[in-house]
Amino acid sequence: MRTRFVLKEVNQGISFTETLFVPLYQQIELKSYVLAIPASDTQKAHTLFTHEVVFKGRLRFLIYVAAAPSFKKELPLVMQRLRKLAETLEASE
């Protein structure tokens, strides 16, 4: 589903929240939290994302039924791309 979105809150290097506006005046709020884990003797540095999806509106159940399969399929791929971008930017600083 294609939709427009607005970044509601950005805490650089920590988290961001965006709101997607979907049909029937419903909203989907996406909250992403970022944790940069430094290198240690046993592992290299990496980035951990926690992602939360909140469906809002009186018809949120219908939107959930329609959108959840797509979110479950696409979200891991989006988060992998975002992680790679964050690690690339961090390495270049």
JSON list of C-alpha atoms in Angstrom, two decimals:
[
{"chain": "A", "resi": 1, "resn": "MET", "atom": "CA", "xyz": [0.00, 0.00, 0.00]},
{"chain": "A", "resi": 2, "resn": "ARG", "atom": "CA", "xyz": [1.41, 3.40, -0.96]},
{"chain": "A", "resi": 3, "resn": "THR", "atom": "CA", "xyz": [0.75, 6.21, 1.44]},
{"chain": "A", "resi": 4, "resn": "ARG", "atom": "CA", "xyz": [2.14, 9.53, 2.57]},
{"chain": "A", "resi": 5, "resn": "PHE", "atom": "CA", "xyz": [3.90, 9.87, 5.89]},
{"chain": "A", "resi": 6, "resn": "VAL", "atom": "CA", "xyz": [5.20, 12.49, 8.29]},
{"chain": "A", "resi": 7, "resn": "LEU", "atom": "CA", "xyz": [8.23, 12.24, 10.56]},
{"chain": "A", "resi": 8, "resn": "LYS", "atom": "CA", "xyz": [6.79, 13.16, 13.95]},
{"chain": "A", "resi": 9, "resn": "GLU", "atom": "CA", "xyz": [9.90, 12.92, 16.06]},
{"chain": "A", "resi": 10, "resn": "VAL", "atom": "CA", "xyz": [13.60, 12.38, 15.37]},
{"chain": "A", "resi": 11, "resn": "ASN", "atom": "CA", "xyz": [16.18, 11.82, 18.10]},
{"chain": "A", "resi": 12, "resn": "GLN", "atom": "CA", "xyz": [19.37, 11.57, 16.06]},
{"chain": "A", "resi": 13, "resn": "GLY", "atom": "CA", "xyz": [21.16, 8.29, 16.65]},
{"chain": "A", "resi": 14, "resn": "ILE", "atom": "CA", "xyz": [18.50, 7.12, 19.14]},
{"chain": "A", "resi": 15, "resn": "SER", "atom": "CA", "xyz": [15.00, 6.88, 17.63]},
{"chain": "A", "resi": 16, "resn": "PHE", "atom": "CA", "xyz": [12.50, 8.22, 15.15]},
{"chain": "A", "resi": 17, "resn": "THR", "atom": "CA", "xyz": [8.72, 8.12, 14.87]},
{"chain": "A", "resi": 18, "resn": "GLU", "atom": "CA", "xyz": [6.72, 8.45, 11.70]},
{"chain": "A", "resi": 19, "resn": "THR", "atom": "CA", "xyz": [3.00, 8.49, 11.02]},
{"chain": "A", "resi": 20, "resn": "LEU", "atom": "CA", "xyz": [1.51, 6.97, 7.87]},
{"chain": "A", "resi": 21, "resn": "PHE", "atom": "CA", "xyz": [-1.88, 8.21, 6.74]},
{"chain": "A", "resi": 22, "resn": "VAL", "atom": "CA", "xyz": [-3.95, 5.38, 5.26]},
{"chain": "A", "resi": 23, "resn": "PRO", "atom": "CA", "xyz": [-7.47, 5.23, 3.79]},
{"chain": "A", "resi": 24, "resn": "LEU", "atom": "CA", "xyz": [-10.58, 5.80, 5.90]},
{"chain": "A", "resi": 25, "resn": "TYR", "atom": "CA", "xyz": [-8.81, 8.40, 8.06]},
{"chain": "A", "resi": 26, "resn": "GLN", "atom": "CA", "xyz": [-6.72, 5.78, 9.83]},
{"chain": "A", "resi": 27, "resn": "GLN", "atom": "CA", "xyz": [-3.07, 6.05, 10.84]},
{"chain": "A", "resi": 28, "resn": "ILE", "atom": "CA", "xyz": [-0.14, 3.74, 11.37]},
{"chain": "A", "resi": 29, "resn": "GLU", "atom": "CA", "xyz": [2.56, 4.96, 13.72]},
{"chain": "A", "resi": 30, "resn": "LEU", "atom": "CA", "xyz": [6.02, 3.49, 13.25]},
{"chain": "A", "resi": 31, "resn": "LYS", "atom": "CA", "xyz": [8.52, 3.85, 16.08]},
{"chain": "A", "resi": 32, "resn": "SER", "atom": "CA", "xyz": [12.13, 2.83, 15.48]},
{"chain": "A", "resi": 33, "resn": "TYR", "atom": "CA", "xyz": [14.80, 2.68, 18.16]},
{"chain": "A", "resi": 34, "resn": "VAL", "atom": "CA", "xyz": [18.50, 2.44, 17.33]},
{"chain": "A", "resi": 35, "resn": "LEU", "atom": "CA", "xyz": [21.22, 1.00, 19.55]},
{"chain": "A", "resi": 36, "resn": "ALA", "atom": "CA", "xyz": [24.84, 1.14, 18.38]},
{"chain": "A", "resi": 37, "resn": "ILE", "atom": "CA", "xyz": [26.79, -1.68, 20.00]},
{"chain": "A", "resi": 38, "resn": "PRO", "atom": "CA", "xyz": [30.53, -1.01, 20.12]},
{"chain": "A", "resi": 39, "resn": "ALA", "atom": "CA", "xyz": [33.15, -3.59, 19.21]},
{"chain": "A", "resi": 40, "resn": "SER", "atom": "CA", "xyz": [34.48, -5.87, 21.90]},
{"chain": "A", "resi": 41, "resn": "ASP", "atom": "CA", "xyz": [37.16, -8.56, 22.08]},
{"chain": "A", "resi": 42, "resn": "THR", "atom": "CA", "xyz": [34.65, -11.16, 20.89]},
{"chain": "A", "resi": 43, "resn": "GLN", "atom": "CA", "xyz": [32.52, -9.30, 18.33]},
{"chain": "A", "resi": 44, "resn": "LYS", "atom": "CA", "xyz": [32.67, -6.41, 15.88]},
{"chain": "A", "resi": 45, "resn": "ALA", "atom": "CA", "xyz": [30.55, -3.28, 16.26]},
{"chain": "A", "resi": 46, "resn": "HIS", "atom": "CA", "xyz": [26.99, -3.50, 14.99]},
{"chain": "A", "resi": 47, "resn": "THR", "atom": "CA", "xyz": [23.63, -1.74, 15.13]},
{"chain": "A", "resi": 48, "resn": "LEU", "atom": "CA", "xyz": [20.46, -3.12, 16.71]},
{"chain": "A", "resi": 49, "resn": "PHE", "atom": "CA", "xyz": [17.00, -1.84, 15.75]},
{"chain": "A", "resi": 50, "resn": "THR", "atom": "CA", "xyz": [13.76, -2.28, 17.63]},
{"chain": "A", "resi": 51, "resn": "HIS", "atom": "CA", "xyz": [10.69, -1.49, 15.60]},
{"chain": "A", "resi": 52, "resn": "GLU", "atom": "CA", "xyz": [7.16, -0.93, 16.87]},
{"chain": "A", "resi": 53, "resn": "VAL", "atom": "CA", "xyz": [4.02, -0.62, 14.72]},
{"chain": "A", "resi": 54, "resn": "VAL", "atom": "CA", "xyz": [0.87, 0.93, 16.21]},
{"chain": "A", "resi": 55, "resn": "PHE", "atom": "CA", "xyz": [-2.42, 1.00, 14.28]},
{"chain": "A", "resi": 56, "resn": "LYS", "atom": "CA", "xyz": [-4.68, 3.94, 15.19]},
{"chain": "A", "resi": 57, "resn": "GLY", "atom": "CA", "xyz": [-8.28, 4.85, 14.42]},
{"chain": "A", "resi": 58, "resn": "ARG", "atom": "CA", "xyz": [-11.72, 3.35, 14.83]},
{"chain": "A", "resi": 59, "resn": "LEU", "atom": "CA", "xyz": [-11.12, 0.90, 11.98]},
{"chain": "A", "resi": 60, "resn": "ARG", "atom": "CA", "xyz": [-7.59, -0.06, 13.08]},
{"chain": "A", "resi": 61, "resn": "PHE", "atom": "CA", "xyz": [-8.46, -3.76, 13.09]},
{"chain": "A", "resi": 62, "resn": "LEU", "atom": "CA", "xyz": [-9.38, -3.65, 9.39]},
{"chain": "A", "resi": 63, "resn": "ILE", "atom": "CA", "xyz": [-6.22, -1.72, 8.55]},
{"chain": "A", "resi": 64, "resn": "TYR", "atom": "CA", "xyz": [-4.20, -4.24, 10.60]},
{"chain": "A", "resi": 65, "resn": "VAL", "atom": "CA", "xyz": [-5.73, -7.17, 8.69]},
{"chain": "A", "resi": 66, "resn": "ALA", "atom": "CA", "xyz": [-4.98, -5.45, 5.37]},
{"chain": "A", "resi": 67, "resn": "ALA", "atom": "CA", "xyz": [-1.48, -4.13, 6.16]},
{"chain": "A", "resi": 68, "resn": "ALA", "atom": "CA", "xyz": [0.09, -6.57, 8.65]},
{"chain": "A", "resi": 69, "resn": "PRO", "atom": "CA", "xyz": [1.15, -9.22, 6.09]},
{"chain": "A", "resi": 70, "resn": "SER", "atom": "CA", "xyz": [2.98, -6.57, 4.06]},
{"chain": "A", "resi": 71, "resn": "PHE", "atom": "CA", "xyz": [4.65, -5.12, 7.17]},
{"chain": "A", "resi": 72, "resn": "LYS", "atom": "CA", "xyz": [5.78, -8.57, 8.31]},
{"chain": "A", "resi": 73, "resn": "LYS", "atom": "CA", "xyz": [7.28, -9.27, 4.89]},
{"chain": "A", "resi": 74, "resn": "GLU", "atom": "CA", "xyz": [8.89, -5.90, 4.11]},
{"chain": "A", "resi": 75, "resn": "LEU", "atom": "CA", "xyz": [9.94, -4.56, 7.51]},
{"chain": "A", "resi": 76, "resn": "PRO", "atom": "CA", "xyz": [12.94, -6.87, 8.02]},
{"chain": "A", "resi": 77, "resn": "LEU", "atom": "CA", "xyz": [14.30, -5.87, 4.60]},
{"chain": "A", "resi": 78, "resn": "VAL", "atom": "CA", "xyz": [13.81, -2.16, 5.31]},
{"chain": "A", "resi": 79, "resn": "MET", "atom": "CA", "xyz": [15.51, -2.49, 8.69]},
{"chain": "A", "resi": 80, "resn": "GLN", "atom": "CA", "xyz": [18.49, -4.34, 7.15]},
{"chain": "A", "resi": 81, "resn": "ARG", "atom": "CA", "xyz": [18.94, -1.53, 4.62]},
{"chain": "A", "resi": 82, "resn": "LEU", "atom": "CA", "xyz": [18.64, 1.09, 7.34]},
{"chain": "A", "resi": 83, "resn": "ARG", "atom": "CA", "xyz": [21.17, -0.74, 9.52]},
{"chain": "A", "resi": 84, "resn": "LYS", "atom": "CA", "xyz": [23.69, -0.90, 6.67]},
{"chain": "A", "resi": 85, "resn": "LEU", "atom": "CA", "xyz": [23.21, 2.80, 5.98]},
{"chain": "A", "resi": 86, "resn": "ALA", "atom": "CA", "xyz": [23.66, 3.70, 9.66]},
{"chain": "A", "resi": 87, "resn": "GLU", "atom": "CA", "xyz": [26.81, 1.57, 9.95]},
{"chain": "A", "resi": 88, "resn": "THR", "atom": "CA", "xyz": [28.24, 3.06, 6.75]},
{"chain": "A", "resi": 89, "resn": "LEU", "atom": "CA", "xyz": [27.61, 6.60, 7.98]},
{"chain": "A", "resi": 90, "resn": "GLU", "atom": "CA", "xyz": [29.09, 5.82, 11.40]},
{"chain": "A", "resi": 91, "resn": "ALA", "atom": "CA", "xyz": [32.21, 4.29, 9.85]},
{"chain": "A", "resi": 92, "resn": "SER", "atom": "CA", "xyz": [32.78, 7.38, 7.70]},
{"chain": "A", "resi": 93, "resn": "GLU", "atom": "CA", "xyz": [32.72, 9.79, 10.68]}
]
